[in-house]
């Protein structure tokens, strides 16, 4: 394993191009927070000349969004995201995971526990959260300080209503299976509902596997390869048992993780059998907007709405899945669309990054607000519910609640005129 990591480390020629594109480096302006610095640090970590037992030192590896902007820009294709994930694994193997990440992994491995945790938070929402701002989809503000999140931090909306998976029971043969991802399953079920209505209108049969689990991306990103491996294997087994042509994965991070990282994980674990199984399943996984674009006549049914829109490219849709034209095609058909500057600049959410480094995450998000405003849009459209939540928060903090956020699938459904 170390030989392959050494090769990856050696692929970096220290040219520094990554410094000009990294959103974290733009804020921190220090070498340890950019791809070149991460690669150097991992080399030293492997040699044993440094050890990451102090918070400040760990920050060098955890202050990375895994946005892959540097991977895209690197002339030598240095796989920084993989190097950072591997280095994080080295750190937690020696020093363990923070308590909240251990609890998170335990809960995410068990659907019933996850449902229970989320619904319990829903029942307690009156005590935990201030009233949700109707104009913002950023979530609800915490009323109390917690060990990891301060008062007034925004969290995804919690309710005790049915989850997306619970709403659509059914089994048997279908053209597509739906994998909503945790945020849409629990917090933004309306995005999944919009996709269901579109599929019904197109008479495309679907099922929602009831036993699906979290894809494991947040756990993998923390360096916890063991629990990520457990979730990858479980989901692959669940998908293999389905009698469907396609698996539509609504969250770009989940889709990207399942299509690329499942296989890469088993390559690192030198597990040939699971590597092949992951590669086979990856061929069935598709982003829903790309599916609608390539396999349906939906475009003919869309009527242009009298609204002005702009679009944010989620990192794990544009960079890792190479999907950027398909959403723009539909958005342009459905509305008066203007592309904003730096549409693919990372929003700074990156899952637990926004919990570990809330102020830095907000600073990165704030850079997008000017470009959204300059596009003179009434609606900011995006294809990832985490980006939607993050940018709603940024707009809200800037007093721009007048600019609404909407998921690409919701906009398409709206333009069907139902
Ligand atoms: S752009 Fe690539 S080769 Fe150049 S310093 Fe960054 S990681 Fe290394
Ligand atoms: S993945 Fe993103 S945040 Fe991490 S080093 Fe590369 S550009 Fe910077």
Tab-separated table of C-alpha atoms and ligand atoms in Angstrom:
chain	number	residue	atom	x	y	z
A	1	UNK	CA	0.000	0.000	0.000
A	2	UNK	CA	2.768	2.410	0.891
A	3	UNK	CA	4.415	1.877	-2.514
A	4	UNK	CA	1.303	3.195	-4.297
A	5	UNK	CA	1.032	6.110	-1.896
A	6	UNK	CA	4.726	6.859	-2.423
A	7	UNK	CA	4.126	6.895	-6.191
A	8	UNK	CA	1.211	9.294	-5.730
A	9	UNK	CA	3.341	11.523	-3.510
A	10	UNK	CA	6.157	11.486	-6.062
A	11	UNK	CA	3.725	12.494	-8.827
A	12	UNK	CA	3.730	16.019	-7.339
A	13	UNK	CA	6.463	18.159	-8.919
A	14	UNK	CA	5.829	21.032	-6.476
A	15	UNK	CA	4.879	23.461	-9.270
A	16	UNK	CA	2.385	25.270	-7.007
A	17	UNK	CA	-0.453	25.528	-9.546
A	18	UNK	CA	-2.816	24.151	-6.905
A	19	UNK	CA	-2.182	27.286	-4.800
A	20	UNK	CA	-3.995	29.416	-7.369
A	21	UNK	CA	-7.216	27.375	-7.262
A	22	UNK	CA	-7.603	26.001	-3.710
A	23	UNK	CA	-10.499	27.694	-1.832
A	24	UNK	CA	-8.938	26.900	1.561
A	25	UNK	CA	-5.527	28.301	0.572
A	26	UNK	CA	-7.249	31.484	-0.629
A	27	UNK	CA	-8.417	32.051	2.967
A	28	UNK	CA	-5.582	30.572	5.029
A	29	UNK	CA	-2.682	31.619	2.764
A	30	UNK	CA	-0.333	29.014	4.220
A	31	UNK	CA	1.416	26.090	2.537
A	32	UNK	CA	0.124	23.301	4.849
A	33	UNK	CA	-3.443	24.026	3.639
A	34	UNK	CA	-2.939	23.365	-0.052
A	35	UNK	CA	-2.458	20.190	-2.119
A	36	UNK	CA	1.322	20.585	-2.343
A	37	UNK	CA	1.532	21.036	1.437
A	38	UNK	CA	-0.775	18.063	2.141
A	39	UNK	CA	1.369	15.862	-0.092
A	40	UNK	CA	4.601	16.937	1.624
A	41	UNK	CA	3.051	16.365	5.051
A	42	UNK	CA	1.893	12.866	4.176
A	43	UNK	CA	5.415	12.001	2.978
A	44	UNK	CA	6.804	13.097	6.340
A	45	UNK	CA	4.019	11.276	8.191
A	46	UNK	CA	4.889	8.024	6.437
A	47	UNK	CA	8.612	8.487	7.139
A	48	UNK	CA	7.714	9.014	10.792
A	49	UNK	CA	9.445	12.383	11.012
A	50	UNK	CA	6.209	14.079	12.132
A	51	UNK	CA	3.155	12.922	14.091
A	52	UNK	CA	-0.292	14.490	14.152
A	53	UNK	CA	-1.378	14.376	17.761
A	54	UNK	CA	-2.016	18.082	18.260
A	55	UNK	CA	-5.177	19.809	17.052
A	56	UNK	CA	-3.202	22.414	15.098
A	57	UNK	CA	-1.289	19.716	13.274
A	58	UNK	CA	-4.408	17.681	12.489
A	59	UNK	CA	-5.943	20.851	11.034
A	60	UNK	CA	-3.328	20.648	8.282
A	61	UNK	CA	-5.043	17.523	6.978
A	62	UNK	CA	-8.649	18.133	7.954
A	63	UNK	CA	-8.822	21.677	6.535
A	64	UNK	CA	-9.406	20.323	3.045
A	65	UNK	CA	-12.823	20.317	1.363
A	66	UNK	CA	-11.993	17.298	-0.866
A	67	UNK	CA	-13.462	19.507	-3.586
A	68	UNK	CA	-10.931	18.114	-6.141
A	69	UNK	CA	-10.367	21.591	-7.651
A	70	UNK	CA	-6.630	20.957	-7.291
A	71	UNK	CA	-6.908	17.501	-8.869
A	72	UNK	CA	-8.582	19.057	-11.918
A	73	UNK	CA	-5.910	21.779	-12.167
A	74	UNK	CA	-2.849	19.601	-11.465
A	75	UNK	CA	-0.706	19.051	-14.599
A	76	UNK	CA	0.502	15.735	-13.159
A	77	UNK	CA	-2.892	14.373	-12.048
A	78	UNK	CA	-1.724	14.095	-8.449
A	79	UNK	CA	-4.652	12.501	-6.582
A	80	UNK	CA	-4.688	14.936	-3.642
A	81	UNK	CA	-8.133	13.882	-2.449
A	82	UNK	CA	-6.999	10.270	-2.107
A	83	UNK	CA	-3.730	11.324	-0.453
A	84	UNK	CA	-5.623	13.423	2.125
A	85	UNK	CA	-8.090	10.593	2.830
A	86	UNK	CA	-5.215	8.145	3.299
A	87	UNK	CA	-3.316	10.536	5.575
A	88	UNK	CA	-6.441	11.075	7.684
A	89	UNK	CA	-6.749	7.318	8.025
A	90	UNK	CA	-3.131	7.181	9.281
A	91	UNK	CA	-3.950	9.835	11.875
A	92	UNK	CA	-7.106	8.206	13.213
A	93	UNK	CA	-5.517	4.754	13.313
A	94	UNK	CA	-2.991	6.145	15.738
A	95	UNK	CA	-4.994	8.760	17.620
A	96	UNK	CA	-8.641	7.719	17.154
A	97	UNK	CA	-11.677	9.661	15.959
A	98	UNK	CA	-13.326	12.572	17.800
A	99	UNK	CA	-16.339	11.380	19.832
A	100	UNK	CA	-18.949	12.957	17.537
A	101	UNK	CA	-17.486	11.241	14.484
A	102	UNK	CA	-17.509	7.894	16.327
A	103	UNK	CA	-21.183	8.378	17.222
A	104	UNK	CA	-21.940	9.509	13.671
A	105	UNK	CA	-20.380	6.345	12.209
A	106	UNK	CA	-22.318	4.115	14.618
A	107	UNK	CA	-25.643	5.804	13.761
A	108	UNK	CA	-25.028	5.906	10.006
A	109	UNK	CA	-24.447	2.154	9.882
A	110	UNK	CA	-27.961	1.482	11.136
A	111	UNK	CA	-31.056	2.826	9.342
A	112	UNK	CA	-33.388	2.357	12.348
A	113	UNK	CA	-30.975	4.210	14.622
A	114	UNK	CA	-30.663	7.013	12.080
A	115	UNK	CA	-34.455	7.318	11.720
A	116	UNK	CA	-34.791	7.341	15.505
A	117	UNK	CA	-32.083	10.005	15.972
A	118	UNK	CA	-33.565	12.273	13.307
A	119	UNK	CA	-37.160	11.950	14.448
A	120	UNK	CA	-36.170	12.461	18.097
A	121	UNK	CA	-34.492	15.720	17.061
A	122	UNK	CA	-37.747	16.572	15.259
A	123	UNK	CA	-39.782	16.070	18.449
A	124	UNK	CA	-37.294	18.237	20.365
A	125	UNK	CA	-36.994	20.885	17.651
A	126	UNK	CA	-38.988	23.454	19.662
A	127	UNK	CA	-36.386	23.266	22.443
A	128	UNK	CA	-33.355	22.995	20.165
A	129	UNK	CA	-34.060	25.418	17.324
A	130	UNK	CA	-35.385	28.888	16.711
A	131	UNK	CA	-38.334	29.118	14.394
A	132	UNK	CA	-37.347	28.360	10.804
A	133	UNK	CA	-37.079	31.368	8.515
A	134	UNK	CA	-39.590	30.793	5.744
A	135	UNK	CA	-37.538	32.633	3.138
A	136	UNK	CA	-34.424	30.531	3.675
A	137	UNK	CA	-33.706	26.872	3.052
A	138	UNK	CA	-30.615	27.102	5.180
A	139	UNK	CA	-32.247	25.188	8.014
A	140	UNK	CA	-32.949	26.186	11.575
A	141	UNK	CA	-30.731	28.102	14.009
A	142	UNK	CA	-29.593	26.329	17.192
A	143	UNK	CA	-30.969	27.896	20.396
A	144	UNK	CA	-28.231	26.452	22.595
A	145	UNK	CA	-24.470	25.950	22.592
A	146	UNK	CA	-23.384	22.326	22.050
A	147	UNK	CA	-19.896	20.754	22.358
A	148	UNK	CA	-19.423	20.958	18.568
A	149	UNK	CA	-21.816	23.622	17.317
A	150	UNK	CA	-22.380	27.065	18.736
A	151	UNK	CA	-25.681	28.802	19.316
A	152	UNK	CA	-27.188	30.288	16.116
A	153	UNK	CA	-25.393	27.846	13.792
A	154	UNK	CA	-27.801	26.669	11.108
A	155	UNK	CA	-28.612	22.967	10.851
A	156	UNK	CA	-30.707	21.112	8.264
A	157	UNK	CA	-34.434	21.321	9.048
A	158	UNK	CA	-35.524	18.476	11.344
A	159	UNK	CA	-39.073	17.189	11.556
A	160	UNK	CA	-40.766	14.074	12.764
A	161	UNK	CA	-42.540	13.529	9.439
A	162	UNK	CA	-42.046	10.421	7.277
A	163	UNK	CA	-38.667	10.084	5.615
A	164	UNK	CA	-38.458	9.888	1.820
A	165	UNK	CA	-37.630	6.161	2.019
A	166	UNK	CA	-40.656	5.509	4.281
A	167	UNK	CA	-42.978	7.424	1.954
A	168	UNK	CA	-42.347	5.285	-1.110
A	169	UNK	CA	-42.624	1.650	-0.152
A	170	UNK	CA	-42.693	-0.969	-2.869
A	171	UNK	CA	-40.727	-3.831	-4.335
A	172	UNK	CA	-40.278	-5.894	-7.473
A	173	UNK	CA	-39.114	-5.062	-10.966
A	174	UNK	CA	-38.808	-1.422	-12.044
A	175	UNK	CA	-36.858	0.635	-14.545
A	176	UNK	CA	-35.089	2.668	-11.882
A	177	UNK	CA	-34.276	2.507	-8.178
A	178	UNK	CA	-33.970	5.714	-6.167
A	179	UNK	CA	-31.210	6.448	-3.650
A	180	UNK	CA	-32.037	9.835	-2.063
A	181	UNK	CA	-28.968	10.323	0.180
A	182	UNK	CA	-29.350	11.282	3.834
A	183	UNK	CA	-30.083	15.022	3.470
A	184	UNK	CA	-32.925	14.481	0.986
A	185	UNK	CA	-34.205	11.439	2.866
A	186	UNK	CA	-34.542	13.351	6.130
A	187	UNK	CA	-34.450	17.098	5.584
A	188	UNK	CA	-35.331	17.990	1.994
A	189	UNK	CA	-37.819	15.238	1.092
A	190	UNK	CA	-39.598	17.668	-1.249
A	191	UNK	CA	-36.694	17.338	-3.728
A	192	UNK	CA	-37.216	13.566	-3.858
A	193	UNK	CA	-40.978	14.116	-4.157
A	194	UNK	CA	-40.410	16.329	-7.213
A	195	UNK	CA	-38.370	13.571	-8.889
A	196	UNK	CA	-41.079	11.006	-8.106
A	197	UNK	CA	-43.722	13.251	-9.726
A	198	UNK	CA	-41.537	13.690	-12.834
A	199	UNK	CA	-41.026	9.915	-13.131
A	200	UNK	CA	-44.780	9.328	-12.742
A	201	UNK	CA	-45.509	11.870	-15.456
A	202	UNK	CA	-43.036	10.080	-17.747
A	203	UNK	CA	-44.553	6.707	-16.750
A	204	UNK	CA	-41.176	5.418	-15.595
A	205	UNK	CA	-41.504	2.712	-12.962
A	206	UNK	CA	-39.395	3.137	-9.828
A	207	UNK	CA	-38.691	1.562	-6.487
A	208	UNK	CA	-37.104	2.933	-3.344
A	209	UNK	CA	-35.087	0.165	-1.657
A	210	UNK	CA	-36.134	0.207	1.971
A	211	UNK	CA	-32.896	-1.295	3.296
A	212	UNK	CA	-30.480	1.199	1.669
A	213	UNK	CA	-27.932	2.765	4.018
A	214	UNK	CA	-25.871	5.964	4.036
A	215	UNK	CA	-23.341	5.774	1.182
A	216	UNK	CA	-20.508	6.251	3.715
A	217	UNK	CA	-18.960	9.381	2.162
A	218	UNK	CA	-18.869	11.480	5.382
A	219	UNK	CA	-17.334	8.565	7.251
A	220	UNK	CA	-14.713	7.948	4.550
A	221	UNK	CA	-13.852	11.640	4.424
A	222	UNK	CA	-13.035	11.543	8.138
A	223	UNK	CA	-10.446	8.818	7.429
A	224	UNK	CA	-12.576	6.018	8.874
A	225	UNK	CA	-12.024	3.451	6.109
A	226	UNK	CA	-13.241	0.510	8.222
A	227	UNK	CA	-16.813	1.766	8.640
A	228	UNK	CA	-16.846	3.157	5.079
A	229	UNK	CA	-15.934	-0.348	3.861
A	230	UNK	CA	-18.834	-1.816	5.872
A	231	UNK	CA	-21.320	0.627	4.296
A	232	UNK	CA	-19.915	0.174	0.791
A	233	UNK	CA	-20.305	-3.618	1.001
A	234	UNK	CA	-23.838	-3.422	2.415
A	235	UNK	CA	-25.031	-0.997	-0.272
A	236	UNK	CA	-23.399	-3.011	-3.067
A	237	UNK	CA	-25.220	-6.143	-1.825
A	238	UNK	CA	-28.512	-4.224	-1.681
A	239	UNK	CA	-28.041	-2.852	-5.218
A	240	UNK	CA	-27.027	-6.245	-6.620
A	241	UNK	CA	-30.323	-7.695	-5.404
A	242	UNK	CA	-32.371	-5.103	-7.349
A	243	UNK	CA	-34.019	-5.924	-10.664
A	244	UNK	CA	-33.560	-2.466	-12.235
A	245	UNK	CA	-31.747	-0.882	-15.172
A	246	UNK	CA	-30.541	2.257	-13.396
A	247	UNK	CA	-29.957	3.482	-9.869
A	248	UNK	CA	-30.704	7.213	-9.654
A	249	UNK	CA	-28.613	8.761	-6.879
A	250	UNK	CA	-29.934	12.210	-6.000
A	251	UNK	CA	-26.978	13.580	-4.041
A	252	UNK	CA	-23.864	14.203	-6.187
A	253	UNK	CA	-21.510	13.420	-3.298
A	254	UNK	CA	-23.176	10.014	-2.750
A	255	UNK	CA	-23.157	9.249	-6.502
A	256	UNK	CA	-19.550	10.313	-6.892
A	257	UNK	CA	-18.546	8.288	-3.858
A	258	UNK	CA	-20.359	5.165	-5.042
A	259	UNK	CA	-19.132	5.414	-8.625
A	260	UNK	CA	-15.477	6.293	-7.945
A	261	UNK	CA	-14.539	5.806	-4.321
A	262	UNK	CA	-16.138	2.395	-3.654
A	263	UNK	CA	-13.894	0.901	-6.300
A	264	UNK	CA	-10.863	2.922	-5.203
A	265	UNK	CA	-11.437	1.847	-1.583
A	266	UNK	CA	-11.288	-1.832	-2.550
A	267	UNK	CA	-8.217	-1.214	-4.706
A	268	UNK	CA	-6.476	0.179	-1.627
A	269	UNK	CA	-7.713	-2.714	0.471
A	270	UNK	CA	-6.419	-5.057	-2.264
A	271	UNK	CA	-9.795	-6.823	-2.388
A	272	UNK	CA	-10.148	-7.822	-6.048
A	273	UNK	CA	-13.531	-9.498	-5.654
A	274	UNK	CA	-15.229	-6.439	-4.097
A	275	UNK	CA	-13.415	-4.148	-6.528
A	276	UNK	CA	-15.130	-5.969	-9.419
A	277	UNK	CA	-18.522	-5.900	-7.677
A	278	UNK	CA	-18.172	-2.146	-7.034
A	279	UNK	CA	-17.219	-1.516	-10.688
A	280	UNK	CA	-20.280	-3.454	-11.905
A	281	UNK	CA	-22.686	-1.509	-9.699
A	282	UNK	CA	-21.033	1.801	-10.683
A	283	UNK	CA	-22.215	1.269	-14.272
A	284	UNK	CA	-25.864	1.397	-13.138
A	285	UNK	CA	-25.525	4.540	-11.018
A	286	UNK	CA	-26.566	7.785	-12.679
A	287	UNK	CA	-27.412	11.326	-11.637
A	288	UNK	CA	-31.194	11.882	-12.098
A	289	UNK	CA	-30.809	15.015	-14.262
A	290	UNK	CA	-28.361	13.211	-16.559
A	291	UNK	CA	-30.816	10.282	-16.711
A	292	UNK	CA	-33.702	12.595	-17.652
A	293	UNK	CA	-31.495	14.268	-20.269
A	294	UNK	CA	-30.236	11.067	-21.887
A	295	UNK	CA	-33.172	8.677	-21.573
A	296	UNK	CA	-36.392	10.702	-21.764
A	297	UNK	CA	-38.260	13.296	-23.853
A	298	UNK	CA	-38.858	15.470	-20.829
A	299	UNK	CA	-37.430	18.581	-22.545
A	300	UNK	CA	-40.464	18.666	-24.882
A	301	UNK	CA	-42.820	18.963	-21.906
A	302	UNK	CA	-41.070	21.939	-20.281
A	303	UNK	CA	-42.615	25.410	-20.483
A	304	UNK	CA	-40.397	28.420	-19.794
A	305	UNK	CA	-41.218	30.117	-16.494
A	306	UNK	CA	-41.028	33.888	-16.159
A	307	UNK	CA	-38.232	33.792	-13.575
A	308	UNK	CA	-34.529	34.736	-13.638
A	309	UNK	CA	-32.093	32.047	-12.558
A	310	UNK	CA	-28.416	31.328	-12.145
A	311	UNK	CA	-26.651	28.052	-11.336
A	312	UNK	CA	-23.997	26.762	-8.916
A	313	UNK	CA	-22.017	23.701	-10.044
A	314	UNK	CA	-21.611	21.238	-7.142
A	315	UNK	CA	-17.994	19.951	-7.028
A	316	UNK	CA	-19.082	16.322	-7.002
A	317	UNK	CA	-21.343	16.831	-10.000
A	318	UNK	CA	-19.098	18.880	-12.247
A	319	UNK	CA	-15.591	17.785	-11.348
A	320	UNK	CA	-15.944	14.150	-10.372
A	321	UNK	CA	-18.955	13.171	-12.522
A	322	UNK	CA	-18.319	15.641	-15.383
A	323	UNK	CA	-21.964	16.772	-15.390
A	324	UNK	CA	-22.464	20.470	-16.092
A	325	UNK	CA	-24.174	20.841	-19.493
A	326	UNK	CA	-27.207	18.670	-18.696
A	327	UNK	CA	-28.495	20.785	-15.771
A	328	UNK	CA	-27.827	23.997	-17.737
A	329	UNK	CA	-29.826	22.600	-20.673
A	330	UNK	CA	-32.914	22.084	-18.506
A	331	UNK	CA	-32.504	25.296	-16.493
A	332	UNK	CA	-32.215	27.319	-19.704
A	333	UNK	CA	-35.368	25.685	-21.060
A	334	UNK	CA	-37.261	26.235	-17.819
A	335	UNK	CA	-36.293	29.830	-17.017
A	336	UNK	CA	-34.403	32.985	-18.014
A	337	UNK	CA	-30.947	31.726	-17.219
A	338	UNK	CA	-27.689	33.650	-16.690
A	339	UNK	CA	-24.474	31.850	-15.852
A	340	UNK	CA	-22.690	33.443	-12.918
A	341	UNK	CA	-18.922	34.011	-12.655
A	342	UNK	CA	-16.960	31.149	-11.061
A	343	UNK	CA	-20.086	28.986	-11.051
A	344	UNK	CA	-17.989	25.948	-10.142
A	345	UNK	CA	-16.159	27.526	-7.206
A	346	UNK	CA	-16.684	25.295	-4.119
A	347	UNK	CA	-19.398	26.527	-1.719
A	348	UNK	CA	-17.364	25.464	1.335
A	349	UNK	CA	-19.850	23.034	2.887
A	350	UNK	CA	-18.076	19.674	2.483
A	351	UNK	CA	-20.125	17.859	5.145
A	352	UNK	CA	-18.311	17.734	8.484
A	353	UNK	CA	-15.863	20.436	7.293
A	354	UNK	CA	-18.639	22.976	7.993
A	355	UNK	CA	-19.016	21.545	11.516
A	356	UNK	CA	-15.272	21.394	12.242
A	357	UNK	CA	-14.484	24.819	10.743
A	358	UNK	CA	-17.746	26.824	10.687
A	359	UNK	CA	-16.154	30.255	10.296
A	360	UNK	CA	-13.851	29.183	7.463
A	361	UNK	CA	-16.753	27.396	5.768
A	362	UNK	CA	-18.839	30.601	5.939
A	363	UNK	CA	-15.980	32.723	4.567
A	364	UNK	CA	-15.638	30.410	1.554
A	365	UNK	CA	-19.412	30.527	0.958
A	366	UNK	CA	-19.518	34.314	1.197
A	367	UNK	CA	-17.359	34.622	-1.956
A	368	UNK	CA	-20.195	33.137	-3.983
A	369	UNK	CA	-22.787	35.687	-2.857
A	370	UNK	CA	-21.383	38.562	-4.954
A	371	UNK	CA	-21.407	36.452	-8.116
A	372	UNK	CA	-24.975	35.265	-7.428
A	373	UNK	CA	-26.121	38.865	-6.889
A	374	UNK	CA	-24.255	40.091	-9.999
A	375	UNK	CA	-26.137	37.504	-12.096
A	376	UNK	CA	-29.353	39.388	-11.076
A	377	UNK	CA	-31.128	36.110	-10.439
A	378	UNK	CA	-34.304	35.606	-8.460
A	379	UNK	CA	-33.483	31.916	-8.020
A	380	UNK	CA	-30.178	30.216	-7.365
A	381	UNK	CA	-30.414	26.710	-8.815
A	382	UNK	CA	-28.112	23.875	-7.814
A	383	UNK	CA	-28.062	20.095	-7.982
A	384	UNK	CA	-26.916	19.265	-4.446
A	385	UNK	CA	-28.969	19.773	-1.290
A	386	UNK	CA	-25.841	20.412	0.840
A	387	UNK	CA	-24.746	23.235	-1.509
A	388	UNK	CA	-28.344	24.523	-1.477
A	389	UNK	CA	-28.320	24.614	2.334
A	390	UNK	CA	-24.863	26.230	2.488
A	391	UNK	CA	-25.609	28.941	-0.092
A	392	UNK	CA	-29.035	29.669	1.422
A	393	UNK	CA	-27.186	30.337	4.689
A	394	UNK	CA	-24.684	32.623	2.926
A	395	UNK	CA	-27.474	34.576	1.181
A	396	UNK	CA	-29.416	34.808	4.447
A	397	UNK	CA	-26.388	36.178	6.364
A	398	UNK	CA	-25.910	38.780	3.614
A	399	UNK	CA	-29.556	39.894	3.847
A	400	UNK	CA	-30.379	38.350	0.471
A	401	UNK	CA	-33.329	36.155	1.430
A	402	UNK	CA	-35.092	37.593	-1.616
A	403	UNK	CA	-32.955	35.282	-3.763
A	404	UNK	CA	-34.530	31.856	-3.369
A	405	UNK	CA	-32.659	28.588	-3.690
A	406	UNK	CA	-34.084	25.681	-5.621
A	407	UNK	CA	-32.833	22.253	-6.649
A	408	UNK	CA	-32.534	21.561	-10.410
A	409	UNK	CA	-35.108	18.762	-10.105
A	410	UNK	CA	-37.571	21.069	-8.350
A	411	UNK	CA	-37.172	23.700	-11.073
A	412	UNK	CA	-37.764	21.118	-13.801
A	413	UNK	CA	-40.898	19.905	-12.021
A	414	UNK	CA	-42.138	23.492	-11.595
A	415	UNK	CA	-41.699	24.055	-15.347
A	416	UNK	CA	-43.936	21.097	-16.155
A	417	UNK	CA	-46.826	23.284	-15.021
A	418	UNK	CA	-48.484	20.708	-12.764
B	1	LIG	S1	-0.500	21.333	-8.999
B	1	LIG	FE1	-0.090	19.116	-8.724
B	1	LIG	S2	2.104	18.857	-9.177
B	1	LIG	FE2	1.762	21.051	-8.872
B	1	LIG	S3	2.226	21.388	-6.679
B	1	LIG	FE3	0.001	21.053	-6.831
B	1	LIG	S4	-0.279	18.848	-6.489
B	1	LIG	FE4	1.922	19.182	-6.956
B	2	LIG	S1	-9.274	19.231	-2.499
B	2	LIG	FE1	-9.981	21.387	-2.587
B	2	LIG	S2	-9.645	22.190	-0.487
B	2	LIG	FE2	-8.453	20.255	-0.667
B	2	LIG	S3	-6.400	20.898	-1.269
B	2	LIG	FE3	-7.519	20.457	-3.164
B	2	LIG	S4	-8.418	22.427	-3.825
B	2	LIG	FE4	-7.768	22.639	-1.675
